Amino acid sequence: MTWAAWASVAARPGEVHSYTNNFPYDPSVGNTAISGALLWSALSLMVLLAGISTVLLAFGKFDYLGWITRGHNVKPQMLPGRSSRGQDALVKFFVVVALLFLAQALVGGAVAHYRADPGSFYGFQLESVFPSNLMRTWHLQLAIFWIATAYVAAALFLGRSLRTDEPRWLAGCTHALFAAFAVVIFSSLLGEWAGIAQLLGPLWFWLGNQGWEYLELGRVWQVLLVVGLFAWFALLWSLVRPRTLTEPAARPIVRMFLVAALAIPVFYIPAMVFGAKTNFTVVDTWRFWIIHLWVEGFFEFFATTIVALTFYQLGLTRRNVALRVIYLDAILYFLGGLMGTGHHWYFTGQTNLNMALSALFSALEVVPLTLLTLDAWDFVRTTRGERDAAGKQMVIPHKWTFYFLMAVGFWNFVGAGIFGFLINLPIVSYYEVGTLLTPNHGHAAMMGVFGMLAIALMVFVLRQTSRDEEWPSIEKYVRCAFWGTNVGLAMMVVMSLFPGGLLQVWDVLQNGYWHARSLDYIASERSHLIEWLRMPGDVVFIAFGAVPLVIATCKASLSLRAKAAGDEGAERPAV
């Protein structure tokens, strides 16, 4: 904190502003927005408009762009209810995913309650057992864990679908990977609790809580997580290496799928290049590498490839169309993401040139999100089913998977696009950093994009492993979860996070950054009212979103157990 205080007021040599570009805003000490922030914001708007117009022109000229291939017969490579034993073994991953999702939602509700009523939790002193900083840590870490676990399991499920035979080692390795993930997840969560409670002594950094947002888990658990992800990639490669594929035409998509999967553990390694006493500048640089590039870049790239492979296996898109989408999205994501990372680095002493380039390129992050709105109607049309050559209606069995994918498109544009671009503008970010507009963007983007995609993959696997007669009893909970998660998230944003963020930024402009972050503001009646207004959205999200998903996954798992008991000794084909 001493270094940050010095950097925010000490004049940069040869300049009239501080090392942090006069952040935070405080006119009483001469910290006001520099002239460049306004100019960069205006130029970034121009870059945004130019990028969107270019992409729209391309979509207008080339009608083969987009997720769904029009005008061809649907010939799925996978049929519901025809899963293998190895694929069935992956369902337990999604039971844990649903439980972690429920835990994260409950912890998030507790964090919001701490802000609304810091004194007590309905008469119980919950903070004496689970302090607010621990609950914030768990809320973030649980989000990363359940989303990443869903992606890992779905990737293995799709990898198995690319071949007709099942390796003998698949089920056993799946169980071992499941155990490894369980150890890392639950040990790191307990370590964070023990670290904050000062129970680990000098081992706090290695087994407890590193103290950096998104990188709270102890270093030992980080290392084990990376080892587990490399083991997962080895399993995936063994499943889909070229000589095992039943359809050689799928090899180009599979190569991109493997490259994207390998990028997940490889580009998480920079999260471990700093130590307990590394300078804030270095740590914050690599921390935002994880937040901005690993999560929003490489995870987004992997998500694109896994959706492309899913559509290809369902027969909804041709191979070359899927490849074009992967290449186009990769170019757009990384063009904006790599250079755009620097717009977060106010406290790391970056130069004007770096801040300017970051502002311009970060605006391009909205461009690929715009493409999702162009595919929205194709998604709707697909869920309604097509007609074959004889005019007979063809029912697509993955209706709710597509509904969640439509939710991904909506929240991607709203949460990552609109709300993200709002706070990315340098002139806005200067006043906004650390206000409620940041979690407003974070909730709408993290849950709305990566979370909804994880649930879409979960629903896809549940449908694939369920027989037609079993699915209706599971589907009703999936339907409830779709409306519960989306309506609950919208209520949180509209009723609390967005208006609360706007009011807090207004207070920054009126009274300075320090006041909007002080107890005088946060403990005011208006602030508490806004926090209480989040409660209805939390209740809807938890009761009608997270809980039904737990029930759906448990029912699917129990059905598979019964099916395995009935079919014991019999070999079931997989398609």
Coordinates of C-alpha atoms in Angstrom, one line a residue:
M1 CA 0.0 0.0 0.0
T2 CA 2.9 2.4 0.7
W3 CA 4.2 1.8 -2.8
A4 CA 0.7 2.4 -4.3
A5 CA 0.3 5.6 -2.3
W6 CA 3.7 6.9 -3.5
A7 CA 3.1 6.0 -7.2
S8 CA -0.3 7.7 -7.3
V9 CA 1.1 11.1 -6.4
A10 CA 4.7 11.1 -7.3
A11 CA 5.3 12.9 -10.6
R12 CA 6.6 10.8 -13.5
P13 CA 9.9 12.2 -14.7
G14 CA 9.3 14.6 -17.6
E15 CA 5.5 14.6 -17.1
V16 CA 3.0 16.6 -15.2
H17 CA 1.0 13.5 -14.0
S18 CA 1.8 10.7 -11.6
Y19 CA 3.1 7.2 -12.3
T20 CA -0.5 6.0 -12.2
N21 CA -1.8 8.6 -14.6
N22 CA -3.2 10.5 -11.7
F23 CA -5.3 7.6 -10.5
P24 CA -7.2 7.6 -8.1
Y25 CA -9.3 10.7 -8.7
D26 CA -8.8 13.1 -5.8
P27 CA -8.8 16.9 -6.7
S28 CA -7.7 17.8 -3.2
V29 CA -4.2 16.4 -4.0
G30 CA -4.2 17.4 -7.7
N31 CA -5.2 14.0 -9.0
T32 CA -7.5 14.6 -12.0
A33 CA -8.0 12.8 -15.3
I34 CA -5.2 13.4 -17.7
S35 CA -6.1 14.9 -21.1
G36 CA -5.0 11.7 -22.9
A37 CA -7.7 9.6 -21.2
L38 CA -10.5 11.6 -23.0
L39 CA -8.7 11.4 -26.4
W40 CA -8.0 7.7 -26.1
S41 CA -11.7 7.1 -25.2
A42 CA -12.9 9.0 -28.3
L43 CA -10.4 7.1 -30.5
S44 CA -11.4 3.8 -29.1
L45 CA -15.1 4.5 -30.0
M46 CA -13.9 5.1 -33.6
V47 CA -12.0 1.8 -33.6
L48 CA -15.1 0.0 -32.2
L49 CA -17.3 1.3 -34.9
A50 CA -14.8 0.5 -37.6
G51 CA -14.4 -3.1 -36.3
I52 CA -18.1 -3.7 -36.1
S53 CA -18.8 -2.3 -39.6
T54 CA -16.0 -4.5 -41.0
V55 CA -17.4 -7.6 -39.5
L56 CA -21.0 -6.9 -40.5
L57 CA -19.7 -6.2 -44.1
A58 CA -18.0 -9.6 -44.0
F59 CA -21.2 -11.4 -42.8
G60 CA -23.2 -9.6 -45.4
K61 CA -20.9 -10.7 -48.2
F62 CA -20.1 -14.2 -47.1
D63 CA -23.3 -16.1 -46.2
Y64 CA -21.4 -19.2 -45.1
L65 CA -20.2 -17.4 -41.9
G66 CA -22.0 -18.2 -38.7
W67 CA -22.4 -21.2 -36.4
I68 CA -25.3 -23.0 -38.1
T69 CA -24.8 -24.3 -41.7
R70 CA -28.0 -23.5 -43.7
G71 CA -29.5 -25.6 -46.4
H72 CA -28.0 -29.0 -45.6
N73 CA -29.4 -32.2 -44.1
V74 CA -28.8 -32.8 -40.4
K75 CA -26.8 -36.0 -39.9
P76 CA -25.8 -36.2 -36.3
Q77 CA -22.8 -38.3 -35.2
M78 CA -24.2 -38.7 -31.7
L79 CA -27.6 -39.9 -30.6
P80 CA -29.1 -39.4 -27.1
G81 CA -29.1 -42.5 -24.9
R82 CA -26.3 -44.2 -26.7
S83 CA -23.4 -43.2 -24.3
S84 CA -20.6 -45.5 -23.4
R85 CA -19.4 -46.5 -19.9
G86 CA -16.6 -44.1 -20.1
Q87 CA -19.0 -41.3 -21.0
D88 CA -21.4 -42.3 -18.2
A89 CA -18.5 -42.1 -15.8
L90 CA -18.2 -38.4 -16.6
V91 CA -21.7 -37.6 -15.3
K92 CA -20.4 -37.5 -11.7
F93 CA -18.2 -34.6 -12.7
F94 CA -21.4 -32.6 -13.4
V95 CA -23.0 -33.6 -10.1
V96 CA -20.0 -32.0 -8.5
V97 CA -20.3 -29.0 -10.9
A98 CA -23.9 -28.5 -9.9
L99 CA -23.0 -28.7 -6.1
L100 CA -20.1 -26.3 -6.5
F101 CA -22.4 -24.0 -8.5
L102 CA -25.0 -24.1 -5.7
A103 CA -22.3 -23.5 -3.1
Q104 CA -21.0 -20.5 -5.1
A105 CA -24.4 -19.0 -5.3
L106 CA -25.0 -19.4 -1.6
V107 CA -21.7 -17.8 -0.8
G108 CA -22.4 -15.0 -3.1
G109 CA -25.7 -14.4 -1.3
A110 CA -23.8 -14.3 2.0
V111 CA -21.3 -11.8 0.6
A112 CA -24.2 -9.5 -0.5
H113 CA -25.7 -9.8 2.9
Y114 CA -22.5 -8.7 4.6
R115 CA -22.7 -5.5 2.5
A116 CA -26.4 -5.0 3.2
D117 CA -26.2 -5.8 7.0
P118 CA -22.6 -6.0 8.2
G119 CA -23.6 -6.4 11.8
S120 CA -25.3 -9.8 11.7
F121 CA -26.6 -12.6 9.5
Y122 CA -30.3 -12.8 10.6
G123 CA -29.2 -12.7 14.3
F124 CA -26.3 -15.2 13.8
Q125 CA -22.7 -13.9 13.9
L126 CA -21.7 -15.7 10.7
E127 CA -18.7 -13.5 10.2
S128 CA -17.1 -15.0 13.3
V129 CA -16.9 -18.4 11.4
F130 CA -16.8 -17.3 7.8
P131 CA -15.3 -13.7 7.6
S132 CA -16.3 -11.6 4.6
N133 CA -12.9 -11.7 2.9
L134 CA -13.0 -15.6 3.0
M135 CA -16.5 -15.6 1.5
R136 CA -15.3 -13.3 -1.3
T137 CA -12.4 -15.6 -1.9
W138 CA -14.6 -18.7 -2.1
H139 CA -17.1 -16.9 -4.3
L140 CA -14.5 -16.3 -6.9
Q141 CA -12.6 -19.6 -6.6
L142 CA -15.8 -21.7 -6.7
A143 CA -16.8 -19.9 -9.9
I144 CA -13.5 -20.8 -11.6
F145 CA -13.6 -24.4 -10.3
W146 CA -17.2 -25.4 -11.3
I147 CA -16.9 -23.8 -14.7
A148 CA -13.4 -25.3 -15.4
T149 CA -14.6 -28.7 -14.2
A150 CA -17.6 -28.6 -16.6
Y151 CA -15.3 -27.8 -19.5
V152 CA -12.9 -30.6 -18.6
A153 CA -15.6 -33.2 -18.4
A154 CA -17.4 -32.0 -21.6
A155 CA -14.2 -32.1 -23.5
L156 CA -13.5 -35.7 -22.6
F157 CA -17.1 -36.6 -23.4
L158 CA -16.8 -35.1 -26.9
G159 CA -13.4 -36.7 -27.4
R160 CA -14.9 -40.1 -26.7
S161 CA -17.7 -39.4 -29.3
L162 CA -15.1 -39.1 -32.1
R163 CA -14.2 -42.8 -32.0
T164 CA -16.3 -46.0 -32.0
D165 CA -14.1 -48.1 -29.7
E166 CA -13.6 -47.2 -26.1
P167 CA -10.1 -47.6 -24.5
R168 CA -10.1 -49.9 -21.5
W169 CA -8.3 -47.2 -19.5
L170 CA -10.9 -44.5 -20.0
A171 CA -13.2 -45.2 -17.1
G172 CA -10.4 -45.8 -14.7
C173 CA -8.5 -42.7 -15.7
T174 CA -11.7 -40.7 -15.5
H175 CA -12.2 -41.8 -11.9
A176 CA -8.6 -40.9 -11.1
L177 CA -8.9 -37.5 -12.7
F178 CA -12.1 -36.9 -10.7
A179 CA -10.3 -37.8 -7.5
A180 CA -7.4 -35.5 -8.3
F181 CA -9.7 -32.5 -9.1
A182 CA -11.7 -33.2 -5.9
V183 CA -8.5 -33.1 -3.8
V184 CA -7.3 -29.8 -5.4
I185 CA -10.7 -28.1 -5.1
F186 CA -11.6 -29.0 -1.6
S187 CA -8.0 -28.8 -0.2
S188 CA -7.5 -25.3 -1.7
L189 CA -10.8 -24.1 -0.2
L190 CA -9.9 -25.4 3.2
G191 CA -6.4 -23.9 2.9
E192 CA -7.8 -20.5 2.1
W193 CA -9.9 -20.7 5.3
A194 CA -6.9 -21.8 7.4
G195 CA -4.7 -19.2 5.8
I196 CA -7.1 -16.3 6.6
A197 CA -7.6 -17.7 10.1
Q198 CA -3.7 -17.5 10.6
L199 CA -3.5 -21.2 11.3
L200 CA -0.8 -22.0 8.8
G201 CA 2.1 -19.8 10.0
P202 CA 4.9 -19.4 7.4
L203 CA 3.1 -21.9 5.1
W204 CA 0.3 -19.4 4.3
F205 CA 1.5 -18.7 0.8
W206 CA 2.0 -22.4 -0.1
L207 CA -1.1 -24.0 1.4
G208 CA -3.4 -21.1 2.3
N209 CA -4.3 -17.9 0.6
Q210 CA -1.9 -15.9 -1.6
G211 CA -4.1 -12.9 -1.2
W212 CA -4.5 -11.9 -4.9
E213 CA -7.9 -11.7 -6.4
Y214 CA -8.5 -14.7 -8.8
L215 CA -5.2 -16.2 -7.5
E216 CA -6.1 -16.8 -3.9
L217 CA -5.4 -20.5 -3.8
G218 CA -2.1 -21.6 -2.3
R219 CA 0.9 -22.2 -4.5
V220 CA 0.9 -26.0 -3.9
W221 CA -2.7 -26.3 -5.1
Q222 CA -1.8 -24.1 -8.1
V223 CA 0.9 -26.6 -9.1
L224 CA -1.3 -29.6 -8.6
L225 CA -4.1 -27.9 -10.6
V226 CA -1.7 -27.4 -13.5
V227 CA -0.5 -31.0 -13.3
G228 CA -4.1 -32.1 -13.3
L229 CA -4.8 -30.0 -16.4
F230 CA -1.8 -31.5 -18.2
A231 CA -3.0 -35.0 -17.2
W232 CA -6.4 -34.1 -18.6
F233 CA -4.9 -33.0 -21.9
A234 CA -2.9 -36.2 -22.1
L235 CA -6.2 -38.2 -21.8
L236 CA -7.8 -36.0 -24.4
W237 CA -4.9 -36.4 -26.8
S238 CA -5.0 -40.2 -26.3
L239 CA -8.7 -40.2 -27.1
V240 CA -8.6 -38.1 -30.3
R241 CA -5.1 -38.5 -31.8
P242 CA -5.3 -38.9 -35.6
R243 CA -5.1 -42.7 -35.9
T244 CA -8.0 -43.2 -33.4
L245 CA -10.5 -41.0 -35.2
T246 CA -13.3 -42.8 -37.1
E247 CA -13.9 -39.8 -39.3
P248 CA -10.7 -38.4 -40.9
A249 CA -12.6 -35.3 -42.1
A250 CA -12.9 -34.2 -38.5
R251 CA -9.1 -33.9 -38.0
P252 CA -8.7 -30.1 -38.7
I253 CA -11.4 -29.3 -36.0
V254 CA -9.8 -31.8 -33.6
R255 CA -6.4 -30.2 -34.1
M256 CA -7.8 -26.8 -33.1
F257 CA -9.6 -28.4 -30.2
L258 CA -6.4 -29.9 -28.9
V259 CA -4.4 -26.7 -29.4
A260 CA -7.1 -24.8 -27.4
A261 CA -7.1 -27.5 -24.7
L262 CA -3.3 -27.4 -24.4
A263 CA -3.4 -23.6 -24.0
I264 CA -5.4 -23.9 -20.8
P265 CA -2.6 -25.4 -18.6
V266 CA 0.2 -23.8 -20.6
F267 CA -1.0 -20.2 -20.2
Y268 CA -1.9 -20.6 -16.6
I269 CA 1.7 -21.1 -15.7
P270 CA 2.4 -17.3 -15.6
A271 CA 0.2 -17.3 -12.5
M272 CA 3.2 -18.9 -10.7
V273 CA 6.0 -16.6 -11.7
F274 CA 5.8 -14.4 -8.6
G275 CA 6.4 -15.0 -5.0
A276 CA 5.1 -13.9 -1.6
K277 CA 7.3 -10.8 -1.6
T278 CA 7.3 -9.8 -5.3
N279 CA 6.7 -6.1 -6.1
F280 CA 3.1 -5.1 -6.6
T281 CA 3.8 -4.0 -10.2
V282 CA 5.0 -7.5 -11.3
V283 CA 2.2 -9.3 -9.4
D284 CA -0.6 -7.1 -10.8
T285 CA 0.8 -7.6 -14.3
W286 CA 0.6 -11.4 -14.1
R287 CA -2.7 -11.3 -12.2
F288 CA -4.4 -9.5 -15.0
W289 CA -2.8 -11.9 -17.4
I290 CA -4.9 -14.6 -15.7
I291 CA -8.1 -12.4 -15.5
H292 CA -7.9 -10.8 -18.9
L293 CA -6.0 -13.3 -21.1
W294 CA -6.4 -16.7 -19.5
V295 CA -10.1 -16.3 -18.6
E296 CA -11.2 -14.0 -21.3
G297 CA -8.8 -15.1 -24.0
F298 CA -7.7 -18.7 -23.9
F299 CA -10.8 -19.9 -22.1
E300 CA -12.9 -18.1 -24.7
F301 CA -10.9 -19.7 -27.5
F302 CA -11.4 -23.2 -25.9
A303 CA -15.1 -22.5 -25.5
T304 CA -15.3 -21.6 -29.2
T305 CA -13.7 -24.8 -30.3
I306 CA -15.8 -27.0 -28.0
V307 CA -19.0 -25.4 -29.3
A308 CA -17.8 -25.8 -32.9
L309 CA -17.0 -29.5 -32.3
T310 CA -20.4 -30.0 -30.6
F311 CA -22.3 -28.5 -33.5
Y312 CA -20.2 -30.6 -35.9
Q313 CA -20.9 -33.8 -34.0
L314 CA -24.6 -32.9 -34.0
G315 CA -24.6 -32.5 -37.7
L316 CA -25.6 -28.8 -37.5
T317 CA -22.6 -27.3 -39.2
R318 CA -20.1 -28.4 -41.9
R319 CA -16.5 -28.8 -41.0
N320 CA -15.2 -25.8 -43.0
V321 CA -17.9 -23.5 -41.6
A322 CA -16.9 -24.5 -38.1
L323 CA -13.2 -23.9 -38.8
R324 CA -14.0 -20.4 -40.3
V325 CA -15.8 -19.5 -37.1
I326 CA -12.9 -20.8 -34.9
Y327 CA -10.3 -18.8 -37.0
L328 CA -12.3 -15.6 -37.1
D329 CA -13.1 -15.7 -33.4
A330 CA -9.5 -16.5 -32.5
I331 CA -8.2 -13.5 -34.5
L332 CA -10.7 -11.1 -33.1
Y333 CA -10.4 -12.3 -29.5
F334 CA -6.6 -12.2 -29.4
L335 CA -6.3 -9.0 -31.4
G336 CA -8.3 -7.2 -28.8
G337 CA -7.3 -9.2 -25.8
L338 CA -3.5 -9.3 -26.0
M339 CA -3.0 -5.5 -26.5
G340 CA -6.1 -4.6 -24.5
T341 CA -4.9 -6.1 -21.3
G342 CA -3.0 -2.9 -20.4
H343 CA -6.2 -0.8 -19.8
H344 CA -6.3 -2.5 -16.3
W345 CA -2.8 -1.4 -15.3
Y346 CA -3.3 1.9 -13.6
F347 CA -1.2 1.1 -10.6
T348 CA 1.7 -0.5 -12.5
G349 CA 3.3 2.6 -13.9
Q350 CA 2.6 2.0 -17.6
T351 CA 3.5 4.7 -20.1
N352 CA 1.0 6.9 -22.0
L353 CA 1.7 4.9 -25.2
N354 CA 0.8 1.6 -23.6
M355 CA -2.4 3.0 -22.1
A356 CA -3.4 4.5 -25.4
L357 CA -2.8 1.3 -27.4
S358 CA -4.6 -0.7 -24.7
A359 CA -7.6 1.6 -24.9
L360 CA -7.8 1.3 -28.7
F361 CA -7.4 -2.5 -28.9
S362 CA -9.6 -3.3 -25.9
A363 CA -12.5 -1.7 -27.8
L364 CA -12.2 -4.5 -30.3
E365 CA -13.2 -7.1 -27.7
V366 CA -16.8 -6.1 -28.4
V367 CA -16.6 -7.0 -32.1
P368 CA -16.7 -10.9 -31.8
L369 CA -19.4 -10.6 -29.2
T370 CA -21.5 -8.7 -31.9
L371 CA -21.3 -11.8 -34.1
L372 CA -23.3 -13.8 -31.6
T373 CA -26.3 -11.7 -32.1
L374 CA -26.2 -12.5 -35.8
D375 CA -26.5 -16.2 -35.0
A376 CA -29.3 -15.7 -32.5
W377 CA -32.1 -16.4 -35.0
D378 CA -30.3 -19.5 -36.3
F379 CA -30.3 -20.9 -32.8
V380 CA -34.0 -20.2 -32.4
R381 CA -34.8 -21.8 -35.7
T382 CA -32.7 -24.8 -34.8
T383 CA -34.6 -25.4 -31.5
R384 CA -37.9 -25.5 -33.5
G385 CA -36.6 -28.3 -35.7
E386 CA -36.1 -28.6 -39.5
R387 CA -37.9 -30.5 -42.1
D388 CA -36.4 -33.4 -44.1
A389 CA -36.8 -34.0 -47.8
A390 CA -40.2 -35.5 -47.3
G391 CA -41.4 -32.5 -45.3
K392 CA -41.4 -34.4 -42.0
Q393 CA -40.5 -32.4 -38.9
M394 CA -37.1 -33.3 -37.4
V395 CA -36.9 -32.8 -33.7
I396 CA -33.6 -31.6 -32.3
P397 CA -33.2 -33.4 -28.9
H398 CA -30.9 -30.6 -27.5
K399 CA -33.4 -27.8 -27.2
W400 CA -32.3 -26.7 -23.8
T401 CA -28.6 -26.8 -24.7
F402 CA -29.4 -24.3 -27.5
Y403 CA -31.5 -22.2 -25.1
F404 CA -28.5 -21.9 -22.8
L405 CA -26.3 -21.1 -25.8
M406 CA -28.7 -18.3 -26.7
A407 CA -28.3 -17.1 -23.1
V408 CA -24.5 -17.1 -23.7
G409 CA -25.0 -14.9 -26.7
F410 CA -27.2 -12.5 -24.9
W411 CA -25.1 -12.1 -21.8
N412 CA -21.9 -12.0 -23.9
F413 CA -23.2 -9.0 -25.7
V414 CA -24.7 -7.3 -22.6
G415 CA -22.3 -8.3 -19.9
A416 CA -19.0 -8.5 -21.7
G417 CA -19.9 -6.2 -24.5
I418 CA -22.0 -3.3 -23.2
F419 CA -21.0 -3.4 -19.5
G420 CA -17.5 -4.4 -20.3
F421 CA -17.0 -1.6 -22.9
L422 CA -18.5 0.9 -20.6
I423 CA -15.9 0.4 -17.9
N424 CA -13.1 -0.2 -20.4
L425 CA -13.2 3.3 -21.7
P426 CA -10.2 5.0 -20.1
I427 CA -12.2 8.1 -19.1
V428 CA -14.8 6.0 -17.4
S429 CA -12.4 3.4 -16.0
Y430 CA -10.4 6.2 -14.4
Y431 CA -13.4 7.1 -12.2
E432 CA -15.0 3.7 -12.0
V433 CA -12.3 1.1 -11.0
G434 CA -13.3 -0.6 -7.8
T435 CA -17.0 0.5 -7.8
L436 CA -20.0 -1.7 -8.2
L437 CA -19.9 -1.3 -11.9
T438 CA -17.0 -3.7 -11.9
P439 CA -18.9 -6.6 -10.3
N440 CA -21.9 -5.6 -12.5
H441 CA -19.7 -6.4 -15.5
G442 CA -18.1 -9.4 -13.7
H443 CA -21.4 -11.1 -12.8
A444 CA -23.0 -10.5 -16.2
A445 CA -19.9 -11.6 -18.1
M446 CA -18.5 -14.4 -15.9
M447 CA -21.8 -16.1 -15.1
G448 CA -23.7 -15.0 -18.2
V449 CA -21.0 -16.2 -20.6
F450 CA -18.7 -18.9 -19.1
G451 CA -21.3 -20.0 -16.5
M452 CA -24.1 -20.4 -19.0
L453 CA -21.8 -22.2 -21.4
A454 CA -20.8 -24.6 -18.7
I455 CA -24.5 -25.3 -17.9
A456 CA -25.1 -25.7 -21.7
L457 CA -22.4 -28.4 -21.8
M458 CA -23.8 -30.0 -18.6
V459 CA -27.3 -30.2 -20.2
F460 CA -25.8 -31.6 -23.4
V461 CA -24.1 -34.4 -21.5
L462 CA -27.2 -35.1 -19.4
R463 CA -29.3 -35.4 -22.5
Q464 CA -26.8 -37.6 -24.3
T465 CA -26.6 -40.0 -21.4
S466 CA -30.3 -40.2 -20.8
R467 CA -32.8 -42.4 -22.6
D468 CA -35.9 -40.9 -24.2
E469 CA -38.1 -42.3 -21.5
E470 CA -35.9 -40.9 -18.7
W471 CA -35.3 -37.4 -20.1
P472 CA -38.8 -35.8 -19.3
S473 CA -38.3 -36.2 -15.6
I474 CA -34.9 -34.5 -15.8
E475 CA -35.9 -31.9 -18.4
K476 CA -38.4 -30.2 -16.2
Y477 CA -35.7 -29.3 -13.8
V478 CA -33.4 -28.1 -16.6
R479 CA -36.3 -25.9 -17.9
C480 CA -36.7 -24.4 -14.4
A481 CA -32.9 -23.8 -14.1
F482 CA -32.8 -22.0 -17.4
W483 CA -35.4 -19.4 -16.4
G484 CA -34.2 -19.3 -12.8
T485 CA -30.6 -18.5 -13.7
N486 CA -31.3 -16.0 -16.4
V487 CA -34.2 -14.2 -14.6
G488 CA -32.3 -14.2 -11.3
L489 CA -29.1 -12.8 -12.9
A490 CA -31.1 -10.1 -14.7
M491 CA -32.8 -9.1 -11.5
M492 CA -29.4 -8.8 -9.7
V493 CA -28.1 -6.6 -12.5
V494 CA -31.1 -4.4 -13.0
M495 CA -32.2 -4.0 -9.4
S496 CA -28.9 -3.7 -7.6
L497 CA -25.5 -3.9 -9.3
F498 CA -26.0 -1.5 -12.2
P499 CA -27.9 1.3 -10.4
G500 CA -25.6 0.9 -7.4
G501 CA -22.6 1.2 -9.7
L502 CA -23.9 4.3 -11.4
L503 CA -24.6 6.0 -8.0
Q504 CA -21.2 5.1 -6.7
V505 CA -19.5 6.5 -9.8
W506 CA -21.6 9.7 -9.4
D507 CA -20.3 10.0 -5.8
V508 CA -16.7 9.6 -7.1
L509 CA -17.3 12.5 -9.5
Q510 CA -18.9 14.6 -6.8
N511 CA -16.7 13.9 -3.8
G512 CA -13.6 12.0 -5.0
Y513 CA -12.7 8.3 -5.2
W514 CA -11.9 8.0 -1.5
H515 CA -15.4 9.0 -0.4
A516 CA -17.2 6.5 -2.7
R517 CA -15.1 3.8 -1.1
S518 CA -15.4 5.0 2.5
L519 CA -17.8 3.8 5.2
D520 CA -19.6 7.1 5.0
Y521 CA -20.9 6.0 1.6
I522 CA -20.9 2.2 1.8
A523 CA -22.7 2.3 5.2
S524 CA -25.3 4.9 4.1
E525 CA -29.0 4.0 4.1
R526 CA -29.2 4.3 0.3
S527 CA -26.3 1.9 -0.2
H528 CA -27.8 -0.6 2.2
L529 CA -31.1 -0.4 0.3
I530 CA -29.5 -1.1 -3.0
E531 CA -27.7 -4.1 -1.5
W532 CA -31.1 -5.4 -0.1
L533 CA -32.6 -5.0 -3.6
R534 CA -30.2 -7.7 -4.8
M535 CA -31.9 -10.3 -2.5
P536 CA -34.9 -11.1 -4.7
G537 CA -32.6 -11.8 -7.6
D538 CA -30.4 -14.0 -5.4
V539 CA -33.4 -16.0 -4.2
V540 CA -34.7 -16.6 -7.7
F541 CA -31.2 -17.5 -8.9
I542 CA -30.5 -20.0 -6.0
A543 CA -34.0 -21.5 -5.6
F544 CA -35.1 -21.8 -9.2
G545 CA -31.6 -21.9 -10.9
A546 CA -28.9 -23.7 -8.9
V547 CA -31.1 -26.1 -6.9
P548 CA -32.9 -27.5 -9.9
L549 CA -29.6 -28.2 -11.6
V550 CA -28.4 -30.2 -8.5
I551 CA -31.7 -32.2 -8.7
A552 CA -31.3 -32.8 -12.5
T553 CA -27.7 -34.0 -12.3
C554 CA -28.5 -36.3 -9.3
K555 CA -31.5 -37.8 -11.1
A556 CA -29.3 -38.4 -14.2
S557 CA -26.6 -40.0 -12.1
L558 CA -29.0 -42.3 -10.3
S559 CA -30.6 -43.3 -13.6
L560 CA -27.2 -44.3 -14.9
R561 CA -26.5 -46.3 -11.8
A562 CA -29.7 -48.2 -12.3
K563 CA -29.0 -48.7 -16.0
A564 CA -25.5 -49.9 -15.2
A565 CA -26.9 -52.4 -12.7
G566 CA -29.4 -53.7 -15.2
D567 CA -26.9 -53.9 -18.1
E568 CA -24.0 -55.3 -16.1
G569 CA -21.9 -57.6 -18.2
A570 CA -23.4 -56.2 -21.4
E571 CA -21.4 -54.0 -23.8
R572 CA -23.3 -50.9 -25.0
P573 CA -22.4 -49.2 -28.3
A574 CA -21.7 -45.5 -28.4
V575 CA -22.5 -43.1 -31.2

